[in-house]
């Protein structure tokens, strides 16, 4: 007898199925994600539960170095396999949509999280290799006026597993769709969100990326960008293991910067710069200062002179980024001759300066263009 011919049994079947789904979902949400664990967390768990001493290194190697999805049950003891299957969730954020630039080889991913929220991640190509631009929050509370993410407001912080998961699934997408190109050499926290506003999750994600047992990415290959959130910088100076720092500077004048980055009213640029100056740097390490050039707003020789004056003598590197338009943006990209003149002024201060070429702007993947609300949270 089929279900349709027996409506009562069919209703019962559907109820049971729904309850099963709820149970599965509950289990999924209650279990801690494996990808929230640093290597030292994993070692501590293995030791506390009397699991074989090699369990942590085997698991980290399998999931982060080999980047395998399936659990490696046959490579660890049966008791360890049973323990991790019962206690931990191995799911990662799912790729919902992939946008591939026709202009260059940039790729933007829209990731769907367990609670339905969505975030974007970008692979930025250079010579058949990639940098990855990771998001740290769903939306952003900073409300910068030149940034499409700022327009969508703040929903929540991402977990470490949701940050690490962007990297792992972008890598897998490359391995499947561009075999031989699965080389992500740099990680920049410049996607959606203010990373230092989600300090703990970002710090742990950095620890996971740096671990020699896993992806083993060098400190000099990871950059965390901030709008100048001093409470996060305070923790950064004490706790973060030597990865690079970038400051979204965008104007050397407090009034203009207030308009671009509202938290400048609370944490003014001169205090932020003083704070950054006190952070110890490694030999040959520098702080990157990001400067978005906006037509007839901050692209004059006066702006360049003042910028050069406040950064001269620091271990500084300037990225000049011609503004990338987004729907309803109030600003416009600068004329090219103004960009070149701006750089020429900075060159007189002998500060290394790069004009950054926009990548993926045809799919709204360039700097300042991310907005997962525009296509549904
Ligand atoms: S520029 Fe960065 S800090 Fe500012 S709103 Fe955009 S994502 Fe947030």
CSV table of N, CA, C and O and ligand atoms in Angstrom, one decimal, residues 139-144 146-150 191-194 227 248 250, ligand 1:
chain,number,residue,atom,x,y,z
A,139,UNK,N,27.7,41.0,7.6
A,139,UNK,CA,27.5,42.5,7.6
A,139,UNK,C,28.6,43.1,8.4
A,139,UNK,O,29.7,42.5,8.6
A,140,UNK,N,28.4,44.3,8.8
A,140,UNK,CA,29.4,45.1,9.6
A,140,UNK,C,28.8,46.2,10.3
A,140,UNK,O,27.9,46.9,9.8
A,141,UNK,N,29.3,46.5,11.5
A,141,UNK,CA,28.7,47.5,12.3
A,141,UNK,C,29.3,48.9,12.1
A,141,UNK,O,28.9,49.9,12.6
A,142,UNK,N,30.4,48.9,11.3
A,142,UNK,CA,31.2,50.2,11.2
A,142,UNK,C,30.6,51.2,10.3
A,142,UNK,O,30.9,52.4,10.3
A,143,UNK,N,29.8,50.7,9.3
A,143,UNK,CA,29.0,51.7,8.5
A,143,UNK,C,29.8,52.7,7.7
A,143,UNK,O,29.5,53.9,7.6
A,144,UNK,N,30.9,52.2,7.2
A,144,UNK,CA,31.8,53.1,6.4
A,144,UNK,C,31.0,53.5,5.1
A,144,UNK,O,30.4,52.7,4.5
A,146,UNK,N,31.9,54.5,2.2
A,146,UNK,CA,32.4,54.1,0.9
A,146,UNK,C,32.3,52.6,0.6
A,146,UNK,O,32.8,52.1,-0.4
A,147,UNK,N,31.6,51.9,1.5
A,147,UNK,CA,31.7,50.4,1.5
A,147,UNK,C,30.3,49.8,1.4
A,147,UNK,O,29.4,50.2,2.2
A,148,UNK,N,30.1,49.0,0.5
A,148,UNK,CA,28.7,48.3,0.2
A,148,UNK,C,28.4,47.5,1.4
A,148,UNK,O,27.2,47.4,1.8
A,149,UNK,N,29.4,46.8,2.1
A,149,UNK,CA,29.0,46.0,3.3
A,149,UNK,C,28.5,46.9,4.4
A,149,UNK,O,27.5,46.5,5.1
A,150,UNK,N,29.0,48.1,4.5
A,150,UNK,CA,28.6,49.0,5.6
A,150,UNK,C,27.1,49.3,5.4
A,150,UNK,O,26.4,49.6,6.4
A,191,UNK,N,37.3,41.1,3.8
A,191,UNK,CA,36.0,40.9,3.3
A,191,UNK,C,35.0,41.6,4.2
A,191,UNK,O,35.2,42.7,4.7
A,192,UNK,N,33.8,41.0,4.3
A,192,UNK,CA,32.8,41.6,5.1
A,192,UNK,C,33.2,41.6,6.6
A,192,UNK,O,33.6,40.6,7.1
A,193,UNK,N,33.0,42.7,7.3
A,193,UNK,CA,33.2,42.8,8.7
A,193,UNK,C,34.5,43.5,9.1
A,193,UNK,O,35.4,43.6,8.3
A,194,UNK,N,34.5,43.9,10.4
A,194,UNK,CA,35.7,44.5,11.0
A,194,UNK,C,36.3,43.3,11.8
A,194,UNK,O,35.8,42.9,12.9
A,227,UNK,N,39.5,49.1,10.6
A,227,UNK,CA,39.1,50.5,10.4
A,227,UNK,C,39.7,51.4,11.4
A,227,UNK,O,39.5,52.6,11.4
A,248,UNK,N,42.7,50.8,7.4
A,248,UNK,CA,41.9,51.6,6.4
A,248,UNK,C,42.0,53.0,6.8
A,248,UNK,O,41.4,53.5,7.7
A,250,UNK,N,42.3,56.2,4.4
A,250,UNK,CA,41.4,56.8,3.5
A,250,UNK,C,41.3,58.4,3.6
A,250,UNK,O,40.9,59.0,2.6
B,1,LIG,S1,35.2,49.0,5.1
B,1,LIG,FE1,35.4,47.3,6.5
B,1,LIG,S2,35.0,48.1,8.5
B,1,LIG,FE2,34.1,49.6,7.0
B,1,LIG,S3,32.0,49.0,6.7
B,1,LIG,FE3,33.2,48.0,5.1
B,1,LIG,S4,33.6,45.9,6.0
B,1,LIG,FE4,33.0,47.3,7.7
